Short mmCIF file of C-alpha atoms and ligand atoms in Angstrom, two decimals:
data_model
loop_
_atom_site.label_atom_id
_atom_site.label_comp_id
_atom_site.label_asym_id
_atom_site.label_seq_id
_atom_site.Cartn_x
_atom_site.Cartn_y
_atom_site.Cartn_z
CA UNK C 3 -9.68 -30.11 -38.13
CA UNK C 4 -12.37 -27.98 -36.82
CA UNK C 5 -11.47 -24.09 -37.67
CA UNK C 6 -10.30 -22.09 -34.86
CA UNK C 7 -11.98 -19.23 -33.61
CA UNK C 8 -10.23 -15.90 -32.82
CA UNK C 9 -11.10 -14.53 -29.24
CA UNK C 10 -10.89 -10.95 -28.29
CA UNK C 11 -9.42 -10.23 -25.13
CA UNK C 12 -9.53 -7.17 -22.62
CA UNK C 13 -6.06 -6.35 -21.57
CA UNK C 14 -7.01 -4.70 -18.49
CA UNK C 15 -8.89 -7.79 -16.49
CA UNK C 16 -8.57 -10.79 -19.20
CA UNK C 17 -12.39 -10.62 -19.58
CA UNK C 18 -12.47 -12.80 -23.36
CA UNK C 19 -15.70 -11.74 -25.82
CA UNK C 20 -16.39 -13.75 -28.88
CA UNK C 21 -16.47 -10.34 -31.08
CA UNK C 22 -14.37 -6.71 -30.70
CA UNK C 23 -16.08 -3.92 -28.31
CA UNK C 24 -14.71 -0.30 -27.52
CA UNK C 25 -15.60 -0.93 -23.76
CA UNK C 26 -15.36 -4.22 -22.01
CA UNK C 27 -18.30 -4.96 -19.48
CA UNK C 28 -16.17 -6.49 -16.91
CA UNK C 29 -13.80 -3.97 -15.68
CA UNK C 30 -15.20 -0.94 -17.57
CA UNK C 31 -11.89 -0.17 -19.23
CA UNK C 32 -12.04 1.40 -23.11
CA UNK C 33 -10.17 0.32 -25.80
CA UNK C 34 -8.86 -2.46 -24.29
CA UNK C 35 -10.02 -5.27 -26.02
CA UNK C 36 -7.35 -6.63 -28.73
CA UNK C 37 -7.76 -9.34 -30.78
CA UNK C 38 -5.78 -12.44 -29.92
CA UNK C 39 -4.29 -15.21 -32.24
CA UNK C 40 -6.59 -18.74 -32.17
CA UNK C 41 -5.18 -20.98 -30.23
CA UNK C 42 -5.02 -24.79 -30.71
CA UNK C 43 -8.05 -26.65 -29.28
CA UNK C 44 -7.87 -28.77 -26.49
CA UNK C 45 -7.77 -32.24 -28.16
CA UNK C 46 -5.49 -30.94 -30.27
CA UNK C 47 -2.81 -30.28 -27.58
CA UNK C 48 -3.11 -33.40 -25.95
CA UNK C 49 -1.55 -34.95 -29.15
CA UNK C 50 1.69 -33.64 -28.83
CA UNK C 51 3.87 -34.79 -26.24
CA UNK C 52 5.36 -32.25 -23.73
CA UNK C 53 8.24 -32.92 -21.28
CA UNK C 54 7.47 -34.12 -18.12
CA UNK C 55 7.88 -31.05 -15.55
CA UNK C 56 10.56 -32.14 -12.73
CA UNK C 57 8.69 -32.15 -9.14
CA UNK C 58 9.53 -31.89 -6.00
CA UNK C 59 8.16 -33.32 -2.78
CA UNK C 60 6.52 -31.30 -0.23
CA UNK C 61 8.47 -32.58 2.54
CA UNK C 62 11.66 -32.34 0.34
CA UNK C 63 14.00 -30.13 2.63
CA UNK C 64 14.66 -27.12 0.42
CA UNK C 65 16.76 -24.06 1.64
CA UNK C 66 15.00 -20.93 2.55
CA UNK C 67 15.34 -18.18 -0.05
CA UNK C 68 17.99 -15.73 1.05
CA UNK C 69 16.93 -12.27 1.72
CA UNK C 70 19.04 -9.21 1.24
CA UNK C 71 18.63 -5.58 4.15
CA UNK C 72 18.35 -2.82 1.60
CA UNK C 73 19.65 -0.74 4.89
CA UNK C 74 16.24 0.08 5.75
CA UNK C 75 14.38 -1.18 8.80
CA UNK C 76 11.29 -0.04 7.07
CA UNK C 77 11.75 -1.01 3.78
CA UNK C 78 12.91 -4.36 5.16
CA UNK C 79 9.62 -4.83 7.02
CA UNK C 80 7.26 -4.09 4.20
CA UNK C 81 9.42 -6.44 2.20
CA UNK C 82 8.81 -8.87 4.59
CA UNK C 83 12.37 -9.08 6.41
CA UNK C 84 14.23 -7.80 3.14
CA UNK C 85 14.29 -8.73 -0.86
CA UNK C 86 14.18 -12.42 -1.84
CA UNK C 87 16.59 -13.85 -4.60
CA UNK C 88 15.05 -14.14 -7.84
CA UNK C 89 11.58 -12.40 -6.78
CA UNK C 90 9.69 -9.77 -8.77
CA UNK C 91 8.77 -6.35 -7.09
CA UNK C 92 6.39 -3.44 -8.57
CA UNK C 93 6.76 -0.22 -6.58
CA UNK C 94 3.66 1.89 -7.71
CA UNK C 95 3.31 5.44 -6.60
CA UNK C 96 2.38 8.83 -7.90
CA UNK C 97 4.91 10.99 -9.65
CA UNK C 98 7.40 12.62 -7.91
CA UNK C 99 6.41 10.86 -4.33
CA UNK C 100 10.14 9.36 -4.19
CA UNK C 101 10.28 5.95 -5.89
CA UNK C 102 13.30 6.41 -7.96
CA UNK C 103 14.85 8.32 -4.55
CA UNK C 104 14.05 5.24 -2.54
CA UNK C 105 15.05 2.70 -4.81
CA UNK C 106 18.76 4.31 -5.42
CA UNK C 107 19.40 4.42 -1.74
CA UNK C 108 18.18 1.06 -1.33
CA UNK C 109 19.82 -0.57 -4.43
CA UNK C 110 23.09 1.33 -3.43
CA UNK C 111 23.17 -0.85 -0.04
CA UNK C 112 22.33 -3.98 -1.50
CA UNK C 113 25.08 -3.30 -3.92
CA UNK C 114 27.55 -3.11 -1.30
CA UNK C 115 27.57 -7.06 -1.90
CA UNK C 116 25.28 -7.80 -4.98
CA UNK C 117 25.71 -6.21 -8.68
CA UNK C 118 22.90 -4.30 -9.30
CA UNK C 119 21.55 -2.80 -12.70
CA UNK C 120 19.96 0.41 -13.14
CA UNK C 121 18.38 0.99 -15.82
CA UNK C 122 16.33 4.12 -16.71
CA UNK C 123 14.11 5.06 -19.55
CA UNK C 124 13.46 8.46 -17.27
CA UNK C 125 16.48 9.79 -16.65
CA UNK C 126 20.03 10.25 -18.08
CA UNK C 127 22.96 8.56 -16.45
CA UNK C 128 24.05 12.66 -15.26
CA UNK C 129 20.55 12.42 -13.59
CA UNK C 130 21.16 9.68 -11.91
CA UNK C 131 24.50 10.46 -10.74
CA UNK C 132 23.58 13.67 -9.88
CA UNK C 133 20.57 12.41 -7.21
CA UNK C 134 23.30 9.56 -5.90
CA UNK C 135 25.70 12.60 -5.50
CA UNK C 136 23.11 14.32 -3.41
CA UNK C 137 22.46 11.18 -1.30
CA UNK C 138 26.01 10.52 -0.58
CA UNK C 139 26.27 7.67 -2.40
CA UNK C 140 28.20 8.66 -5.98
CA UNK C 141 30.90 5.38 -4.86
CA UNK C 142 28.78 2.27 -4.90
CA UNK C 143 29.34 0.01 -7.32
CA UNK C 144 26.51 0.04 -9.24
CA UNK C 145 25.67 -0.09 -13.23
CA UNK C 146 23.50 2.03 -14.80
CA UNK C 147 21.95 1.99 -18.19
CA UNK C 148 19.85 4.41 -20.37
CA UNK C 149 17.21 2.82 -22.07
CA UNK C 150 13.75 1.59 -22.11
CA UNK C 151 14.36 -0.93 -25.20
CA UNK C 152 13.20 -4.36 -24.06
CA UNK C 153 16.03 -6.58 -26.06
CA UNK C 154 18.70 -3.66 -24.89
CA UNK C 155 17.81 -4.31 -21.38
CA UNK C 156 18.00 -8.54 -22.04
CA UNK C 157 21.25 -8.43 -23.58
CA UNK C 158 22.40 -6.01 -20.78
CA UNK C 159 21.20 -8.24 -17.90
CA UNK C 160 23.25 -11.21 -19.96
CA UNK C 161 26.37 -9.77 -20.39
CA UNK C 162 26.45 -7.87 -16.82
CA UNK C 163 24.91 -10.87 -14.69
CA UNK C 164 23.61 -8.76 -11.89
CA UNK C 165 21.92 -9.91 -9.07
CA UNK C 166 19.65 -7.14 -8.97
CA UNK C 167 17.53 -5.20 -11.62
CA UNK C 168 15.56 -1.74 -10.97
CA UNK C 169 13.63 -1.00 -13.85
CA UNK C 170 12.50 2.86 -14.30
CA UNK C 171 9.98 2.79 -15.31
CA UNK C 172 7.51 0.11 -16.93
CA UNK C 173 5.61 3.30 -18.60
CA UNK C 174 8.96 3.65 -20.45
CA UNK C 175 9.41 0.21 -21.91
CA UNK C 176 8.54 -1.09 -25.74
CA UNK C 177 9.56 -3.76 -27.36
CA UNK C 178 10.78 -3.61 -31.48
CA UNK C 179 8.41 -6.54 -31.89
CA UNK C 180 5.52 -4.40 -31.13
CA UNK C 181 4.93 -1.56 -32.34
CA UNK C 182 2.50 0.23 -30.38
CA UNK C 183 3.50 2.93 -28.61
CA UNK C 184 6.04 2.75 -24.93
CA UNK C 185 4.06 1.97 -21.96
CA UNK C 186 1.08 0.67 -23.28
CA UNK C 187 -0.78 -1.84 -22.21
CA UNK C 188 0.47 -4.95 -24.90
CA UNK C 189 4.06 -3.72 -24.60
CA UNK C 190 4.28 -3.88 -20.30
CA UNK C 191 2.32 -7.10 -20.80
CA UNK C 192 5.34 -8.12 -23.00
CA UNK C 193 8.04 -6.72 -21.53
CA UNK C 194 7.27 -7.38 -17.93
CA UNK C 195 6.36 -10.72 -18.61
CA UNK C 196 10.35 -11.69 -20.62
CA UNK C 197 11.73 -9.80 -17.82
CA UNK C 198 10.30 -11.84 -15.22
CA UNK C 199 10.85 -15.40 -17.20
CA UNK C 200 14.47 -14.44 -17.40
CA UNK C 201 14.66 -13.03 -13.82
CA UNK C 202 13.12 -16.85 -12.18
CA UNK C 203 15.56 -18.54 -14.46
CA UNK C 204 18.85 -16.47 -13.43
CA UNK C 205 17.36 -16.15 -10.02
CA UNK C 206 17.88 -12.28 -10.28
CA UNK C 207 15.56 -10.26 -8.20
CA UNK C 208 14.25 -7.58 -10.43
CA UNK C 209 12.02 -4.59 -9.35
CA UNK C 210 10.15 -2.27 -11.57
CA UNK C 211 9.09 0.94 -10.82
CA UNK C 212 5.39 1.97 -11.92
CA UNK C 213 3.51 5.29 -12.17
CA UNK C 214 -0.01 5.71 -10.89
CA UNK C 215 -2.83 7.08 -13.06
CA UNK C 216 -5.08 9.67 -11.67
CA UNK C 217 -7.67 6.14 -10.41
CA UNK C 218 -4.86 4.87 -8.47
CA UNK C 219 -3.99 1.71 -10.64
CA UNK C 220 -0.30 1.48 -12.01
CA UNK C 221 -0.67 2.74 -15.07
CA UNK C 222 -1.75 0.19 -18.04
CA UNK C 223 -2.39 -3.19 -16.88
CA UNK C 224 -3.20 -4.56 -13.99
CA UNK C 225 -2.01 -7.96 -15.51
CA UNK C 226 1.08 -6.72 -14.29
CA UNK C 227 0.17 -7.32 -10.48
CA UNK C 228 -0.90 -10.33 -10.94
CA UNK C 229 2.57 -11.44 -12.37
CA UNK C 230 5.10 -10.29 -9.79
CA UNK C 231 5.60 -11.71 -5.97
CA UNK C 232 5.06 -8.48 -4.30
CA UNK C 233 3.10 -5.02 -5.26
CA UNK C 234 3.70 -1.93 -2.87
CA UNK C 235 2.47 1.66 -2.85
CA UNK C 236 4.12 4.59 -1.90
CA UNK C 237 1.93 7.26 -0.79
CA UNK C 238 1.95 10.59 0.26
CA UNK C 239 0.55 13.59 1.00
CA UNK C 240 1.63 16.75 -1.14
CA UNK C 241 2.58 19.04 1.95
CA UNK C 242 3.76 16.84 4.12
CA UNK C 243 7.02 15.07 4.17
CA UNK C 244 5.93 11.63 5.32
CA UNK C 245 5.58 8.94 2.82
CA UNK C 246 4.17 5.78 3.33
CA UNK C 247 5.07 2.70 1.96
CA UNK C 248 1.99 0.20 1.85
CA UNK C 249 2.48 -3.84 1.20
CA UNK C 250 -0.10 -4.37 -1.13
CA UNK C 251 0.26 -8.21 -2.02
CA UNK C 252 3.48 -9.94 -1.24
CA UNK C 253 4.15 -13.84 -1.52
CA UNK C 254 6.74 -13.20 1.00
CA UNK C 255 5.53 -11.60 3.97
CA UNK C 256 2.35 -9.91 5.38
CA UNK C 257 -0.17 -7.66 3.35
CA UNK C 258 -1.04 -4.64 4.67
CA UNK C 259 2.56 -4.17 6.42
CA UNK C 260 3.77 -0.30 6.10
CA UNK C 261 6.86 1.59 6.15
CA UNK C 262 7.17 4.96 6.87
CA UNK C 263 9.64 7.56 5.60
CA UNK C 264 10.51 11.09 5.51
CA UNK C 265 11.46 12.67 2.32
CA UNK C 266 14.92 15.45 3.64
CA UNK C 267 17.16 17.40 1.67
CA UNK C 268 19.60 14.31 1.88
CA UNK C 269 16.52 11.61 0.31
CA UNK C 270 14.68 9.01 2.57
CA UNK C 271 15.00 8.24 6.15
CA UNK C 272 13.43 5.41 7.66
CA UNK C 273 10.68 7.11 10.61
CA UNK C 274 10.97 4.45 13.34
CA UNK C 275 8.46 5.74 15.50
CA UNK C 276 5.97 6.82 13.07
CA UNK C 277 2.69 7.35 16.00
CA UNK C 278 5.02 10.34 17.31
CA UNK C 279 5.40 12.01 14.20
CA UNK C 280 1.41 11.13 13.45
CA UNK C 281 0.18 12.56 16.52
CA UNK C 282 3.21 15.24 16.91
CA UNK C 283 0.80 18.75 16.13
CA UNK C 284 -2.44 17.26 17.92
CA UNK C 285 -4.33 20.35 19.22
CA UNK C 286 -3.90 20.82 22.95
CA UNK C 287 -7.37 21.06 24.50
CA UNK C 288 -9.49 20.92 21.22
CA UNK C 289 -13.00 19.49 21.61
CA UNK C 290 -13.38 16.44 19.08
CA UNK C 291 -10.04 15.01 18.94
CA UNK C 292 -9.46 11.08 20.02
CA UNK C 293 -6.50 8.75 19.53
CA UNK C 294 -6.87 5.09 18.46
CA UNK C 295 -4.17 2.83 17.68
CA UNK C 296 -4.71 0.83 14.26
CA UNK C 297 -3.15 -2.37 12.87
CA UNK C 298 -1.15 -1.47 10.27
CA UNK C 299 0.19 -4.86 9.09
CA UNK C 300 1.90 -6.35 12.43
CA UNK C 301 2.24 -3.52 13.51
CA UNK C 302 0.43 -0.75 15.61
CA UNK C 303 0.39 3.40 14.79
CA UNK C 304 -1.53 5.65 16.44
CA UNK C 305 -3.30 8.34 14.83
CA UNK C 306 -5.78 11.27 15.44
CA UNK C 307 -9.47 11.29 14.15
CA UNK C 308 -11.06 14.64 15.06
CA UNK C 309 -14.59 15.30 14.00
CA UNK C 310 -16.61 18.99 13.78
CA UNK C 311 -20.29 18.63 14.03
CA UNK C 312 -22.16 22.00 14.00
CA UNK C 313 -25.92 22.38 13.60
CA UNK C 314 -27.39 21.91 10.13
CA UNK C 315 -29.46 24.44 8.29
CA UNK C 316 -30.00 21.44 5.39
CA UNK C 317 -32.99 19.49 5.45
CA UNK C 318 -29.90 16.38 4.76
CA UNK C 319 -27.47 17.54 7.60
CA UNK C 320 -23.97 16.68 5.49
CA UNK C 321 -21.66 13.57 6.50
CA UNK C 322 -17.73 14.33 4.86
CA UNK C 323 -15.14 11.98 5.80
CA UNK C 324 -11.69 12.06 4.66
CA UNK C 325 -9.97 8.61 6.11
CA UNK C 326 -12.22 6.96 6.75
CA UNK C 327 -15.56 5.30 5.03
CA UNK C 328 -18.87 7.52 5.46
CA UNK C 329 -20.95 5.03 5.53
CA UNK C 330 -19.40 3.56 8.82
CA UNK C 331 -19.24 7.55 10.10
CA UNK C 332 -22.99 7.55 9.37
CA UNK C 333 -23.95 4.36 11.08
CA UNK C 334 -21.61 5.80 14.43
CA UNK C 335 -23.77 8.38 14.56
CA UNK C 336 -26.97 6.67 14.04
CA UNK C 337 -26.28 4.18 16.83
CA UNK C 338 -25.08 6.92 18.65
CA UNK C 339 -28.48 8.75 18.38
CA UNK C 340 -30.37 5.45 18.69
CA UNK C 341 -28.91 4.11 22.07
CA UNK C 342 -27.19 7.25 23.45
CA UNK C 343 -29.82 9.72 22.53
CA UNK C 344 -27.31 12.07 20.96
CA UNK C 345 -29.33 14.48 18.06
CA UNK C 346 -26.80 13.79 15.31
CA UNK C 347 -29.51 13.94 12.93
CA UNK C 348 -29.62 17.43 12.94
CA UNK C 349 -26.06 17.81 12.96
CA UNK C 350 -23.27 18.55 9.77
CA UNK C 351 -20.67 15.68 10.65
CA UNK C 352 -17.04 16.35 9.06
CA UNK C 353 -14.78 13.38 10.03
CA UNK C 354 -10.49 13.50 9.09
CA UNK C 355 -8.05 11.13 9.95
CA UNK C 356 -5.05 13.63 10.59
CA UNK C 357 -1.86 13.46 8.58
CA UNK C 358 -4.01 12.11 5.13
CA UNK C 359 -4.27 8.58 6.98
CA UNK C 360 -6.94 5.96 5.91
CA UNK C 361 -8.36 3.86 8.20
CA UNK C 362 -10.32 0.75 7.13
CA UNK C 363 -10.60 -1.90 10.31
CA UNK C 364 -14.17 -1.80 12.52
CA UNK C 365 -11.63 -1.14 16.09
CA UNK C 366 -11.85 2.45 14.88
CA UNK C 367 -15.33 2.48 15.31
CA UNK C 368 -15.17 3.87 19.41
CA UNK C 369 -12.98 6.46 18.68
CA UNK C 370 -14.95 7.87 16.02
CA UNK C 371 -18.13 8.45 17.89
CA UNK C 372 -15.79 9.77 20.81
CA UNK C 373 -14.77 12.37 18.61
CA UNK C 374 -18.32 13.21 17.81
CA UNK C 375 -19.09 12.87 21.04
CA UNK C 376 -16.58 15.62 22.20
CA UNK C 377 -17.25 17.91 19.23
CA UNK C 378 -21.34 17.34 20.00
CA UNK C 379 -20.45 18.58 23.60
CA UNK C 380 -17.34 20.68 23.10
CA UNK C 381 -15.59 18.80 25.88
CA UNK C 382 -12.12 18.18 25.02
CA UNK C 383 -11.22 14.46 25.68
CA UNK C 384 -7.83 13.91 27.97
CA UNK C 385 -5.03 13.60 25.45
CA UNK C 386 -3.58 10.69 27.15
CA UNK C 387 -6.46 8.53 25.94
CA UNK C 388 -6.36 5.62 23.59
CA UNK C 389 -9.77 4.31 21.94
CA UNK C 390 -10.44 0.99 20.84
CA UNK C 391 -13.40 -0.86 19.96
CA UNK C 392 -15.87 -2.03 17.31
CA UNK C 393 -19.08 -0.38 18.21
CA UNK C 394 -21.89 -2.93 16.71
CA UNK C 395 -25.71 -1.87 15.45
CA UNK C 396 -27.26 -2.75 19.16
CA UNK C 397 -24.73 -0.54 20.24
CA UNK C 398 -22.65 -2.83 21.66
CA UNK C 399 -18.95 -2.67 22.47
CA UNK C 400 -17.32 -5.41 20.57
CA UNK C 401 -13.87 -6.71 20.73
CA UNK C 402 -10.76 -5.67 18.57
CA UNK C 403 -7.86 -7.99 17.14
CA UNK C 404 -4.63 -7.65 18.61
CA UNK C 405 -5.92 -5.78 21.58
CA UNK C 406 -3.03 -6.29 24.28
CA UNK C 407 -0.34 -5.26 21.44
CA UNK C 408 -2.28 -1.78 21.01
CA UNK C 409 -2.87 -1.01 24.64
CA UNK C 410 0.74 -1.37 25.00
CA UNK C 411 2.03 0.56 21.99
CA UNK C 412 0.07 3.76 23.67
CA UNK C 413 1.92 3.22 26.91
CA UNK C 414 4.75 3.08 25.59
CA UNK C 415 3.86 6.91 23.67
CA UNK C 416 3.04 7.96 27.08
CA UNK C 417 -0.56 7.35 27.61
CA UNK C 418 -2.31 6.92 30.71
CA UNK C 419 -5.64 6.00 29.66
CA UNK C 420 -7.35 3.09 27.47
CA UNK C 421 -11.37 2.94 26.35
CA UNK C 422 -11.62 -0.50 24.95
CA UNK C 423 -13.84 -3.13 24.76
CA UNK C 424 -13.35 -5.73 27.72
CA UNK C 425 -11.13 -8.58 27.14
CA UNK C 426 -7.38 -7.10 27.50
CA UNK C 427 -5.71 -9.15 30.01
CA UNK C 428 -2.38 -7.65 30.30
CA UNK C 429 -2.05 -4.40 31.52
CA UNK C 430 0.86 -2.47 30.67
CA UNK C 431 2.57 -0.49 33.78
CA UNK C 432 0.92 3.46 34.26
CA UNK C 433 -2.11 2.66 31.89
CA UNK C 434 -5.23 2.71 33.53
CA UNK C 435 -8.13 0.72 31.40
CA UNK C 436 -11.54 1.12 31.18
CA UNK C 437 -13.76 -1.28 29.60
CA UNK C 438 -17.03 -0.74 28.02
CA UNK C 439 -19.59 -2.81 27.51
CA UNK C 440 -21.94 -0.63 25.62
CA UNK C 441 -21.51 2.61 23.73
CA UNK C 442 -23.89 4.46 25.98
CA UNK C 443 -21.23 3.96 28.71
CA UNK C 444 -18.89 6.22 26.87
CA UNK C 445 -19.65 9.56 28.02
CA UNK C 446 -18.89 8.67 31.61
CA UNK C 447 -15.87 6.48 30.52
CA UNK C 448 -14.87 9.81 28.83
CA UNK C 449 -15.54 12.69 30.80
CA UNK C 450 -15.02 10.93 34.15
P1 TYD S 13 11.70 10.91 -7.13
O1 TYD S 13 12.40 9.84 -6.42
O2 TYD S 13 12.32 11.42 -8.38
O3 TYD S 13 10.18 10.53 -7.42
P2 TYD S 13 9.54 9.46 -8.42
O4 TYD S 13 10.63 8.58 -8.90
O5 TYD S 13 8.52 8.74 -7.59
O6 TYD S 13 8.88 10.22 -9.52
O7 TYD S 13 11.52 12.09 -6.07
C1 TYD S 13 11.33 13.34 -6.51
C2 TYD S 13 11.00 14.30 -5.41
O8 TYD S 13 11.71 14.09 -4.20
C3 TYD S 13 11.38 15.65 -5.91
O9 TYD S 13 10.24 16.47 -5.76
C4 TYD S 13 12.52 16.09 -5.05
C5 TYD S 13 12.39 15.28 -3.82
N1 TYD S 13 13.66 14.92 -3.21
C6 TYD S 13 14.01 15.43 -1.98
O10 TYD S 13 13.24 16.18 -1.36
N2 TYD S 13 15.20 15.06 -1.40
C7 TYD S 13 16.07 14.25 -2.05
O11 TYD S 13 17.14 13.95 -1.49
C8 TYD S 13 15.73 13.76 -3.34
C9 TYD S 13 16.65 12.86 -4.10
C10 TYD S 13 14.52 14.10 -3.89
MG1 MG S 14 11.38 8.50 -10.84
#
């Protein structure tokens, strides 16, 4: 028998090297590489006989999985039209941004009809009854447990056969068979990965909750994505109220798909109409202020990008962006100077998507050199104008997805006016739409 060799694996991306390193090339993660226990060769395995797996045929007729309403629209959306039996969830956010909030409101409606299992390695069970208290929901029938042991929990979820697990939070579970220390990366490899075995076999949907390190990731592994159905981020804004919840991957609905909340005194409430709120202190009459309407999963939101350009006294006029990319801001302009003959090159450009919004998709592109266009000019754009439209390196006008659906989404907010590219066919009633073919039609289409 040929000896076997001992790999050395990163925990972070699963990168293997043939000998120990403090930093692994791949992801760029330190101390992550452990040394893992040789495993038979290949030959070797195809000796031994395994069971045959059972299978299925495709055209086999097999129910749908049930979904629960967690008695939010929102969080029902993002989900993907509520929580699937027996599927894994990670909820990854920063501290404090309302996980735990969210996840008691929404566990105490599913356990209306389900038995649900709380268990905390954060909080004491006079925490946690204290924060239901305050949400008005110290009845529901719901169990909670203390601890952050990974056998304590199995055993639990055994002998209380719940339907649904929260788990807060995977920084707070180890394992006695390893004994490094509580949310690193081996023992949320470990734990998560029992949990979930148990959770597909007892079809019990669990979620766990995850903190965010200062890089954005969910603290320790990323492995961890990679093993549950559906990852989603709440974000926020410190100062503002709104929170967003983003679908990040789900194996059960659309990517991308957001929620949006609003942390009160009484804990979450779903925002149903979150372009209002988004566009709700929009400077009346302020040069450099447009509206576009993005995709945000299936759905559309509207949001403000305003832009300041003043004249630059640095040889490198400066290009900040908060939002959005500043490489796209700094093409804009460029094609804006190129075809429209705008002097942006002399210009400071700061560019902000209002209300700490990101925006990723091209169909922003019109807006944003409106917005410069207005600040350039210091003509204020009409507020009841929507902006749509990819604005390509000829500076052409090109087309955005979903067009129609956008148009009619600022209609219904009360606009009056659309800039797009030209190939909406419906209309909605009281908009009036302007197409553009090129960007150097934009002033007129504008200011008109
Ligand atoms: P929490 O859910 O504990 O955050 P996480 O689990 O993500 O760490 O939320 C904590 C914050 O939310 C805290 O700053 C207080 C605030 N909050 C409210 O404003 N209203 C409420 O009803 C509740 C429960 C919390
Ligand atoms: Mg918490």
């Amino acid at each position: 028998m040929a000896k076997l060799k001992t790999r050395y694996v990163c925990q972070e991306c699963g990168a293997d090297y043939p000998r120990w390193a403090g930093k692994c090339d791949a992801c760029g993660a330190w101390n992550s590489i452990v040394e893992e226990a040789p495993v038979a060769s290949v030959t070797r395995l195809g000796a031994t006989k395994g069971h045959a797996a059972e299978t299925v045929s495709l055209q086999a007729h097999l129910p749908e999985e049930p979904r629960w309403h967690t008695g939010s629209e929102e969080l029902d959306r993002v989900l993907g039209g509520g929580m699937v039996r027996g599927s894994a969830i990670l909820i990854g956010g920063d501290p404090g941004i309302g996980k735990s909030t969210l996840l008691l409101q929404s566990s105490a409606f599913v356990g209306k009809t389900v038995p649900v299992l709380y268990v905390s390695g954060e909080e004491s069970a006079q925490q946690i009854q204290m924060r239901a208290k305050r949400l008005g929901l110290a009845d529901t029938p719901m169990k909670l447990a203390t601890t952050g042991q990974i056998e304590a929990i199995l055993a639990t979820i055994a002998q209380e056969k719940p339907g649904l697990v929260i788990l807060d939070s995977i920084q707070t579970l180890f394992s006695e068979k390893s004994e490094s220390a509580p949310g690193t990366v081996s023992q949320v490899r470990l734990a998560a990965h029992e949990l979930i075995q148990v959770a597909k076999r007892t079809n019990t949907t669990i979620i766990f909750v995850g903190h965010v390190t200062k890089e954005g990731q969910i603290a320790g592994p990323r492995v961890l994505e990679h093993m549950v159905d559906t990852v989603l981020y709440f974000e926020g804004e410190r100062g503002h109220t709104f929170r967003i919840l983003r679908a990040f991957k789900n194996r059960f609905g659309a990517t991308n798909e957001i929620g949006v909340f609003e942390m009160q005194s009484e804990g979450l409430r779903d925002v149903t109409n979150p372009s209002a709120l988004f566009l709700s202190e929009r400077p009346e009459g302020a040069a450099g202020s447009a509206v576009l309407a993005a995709l945000e999963g299936t759905r559309p939101v509207l949001m403000e990008v305003q832009a300041l350009v003043s004249q630059s006294q640095l040889a490198q006029p400066r290009r900040t962006t908060l939002g959005v990319d500043g490489n796209r801001v700094a093409m804009i302009a460029a094609v804006l100077e190129k075809h429209c003959g705008f002097p942006f090159g002399r210009h400071d450009i700061f560019l902000n998507i209002t209300g700490g919004l990101k925006v990723t998709e091209p169909g922003a592109d019109l807006a944003i050199a409106a917005a410069l266009v207005s600040s350039l000019l210091e003509r204020p754009i009409d507020p009841h104008t929507v902006i749509l439209g990819e604005v390509g390196l000829a500076g052409e006008v090109r087309t955005v997805s979903q067009l129609d659906m956008r148009v009619k989404e600022a209609a219904k907010l009360g606009f009056t006016k659309a800039l797009t590219p030209p190939a909406g066919k419906t209309i909605p009633k009281g908009m009036r739409v302007s197409s553009l073919k090129r960007l150097d039609e934009l002033t007129a289409g504008l200011f008109d």
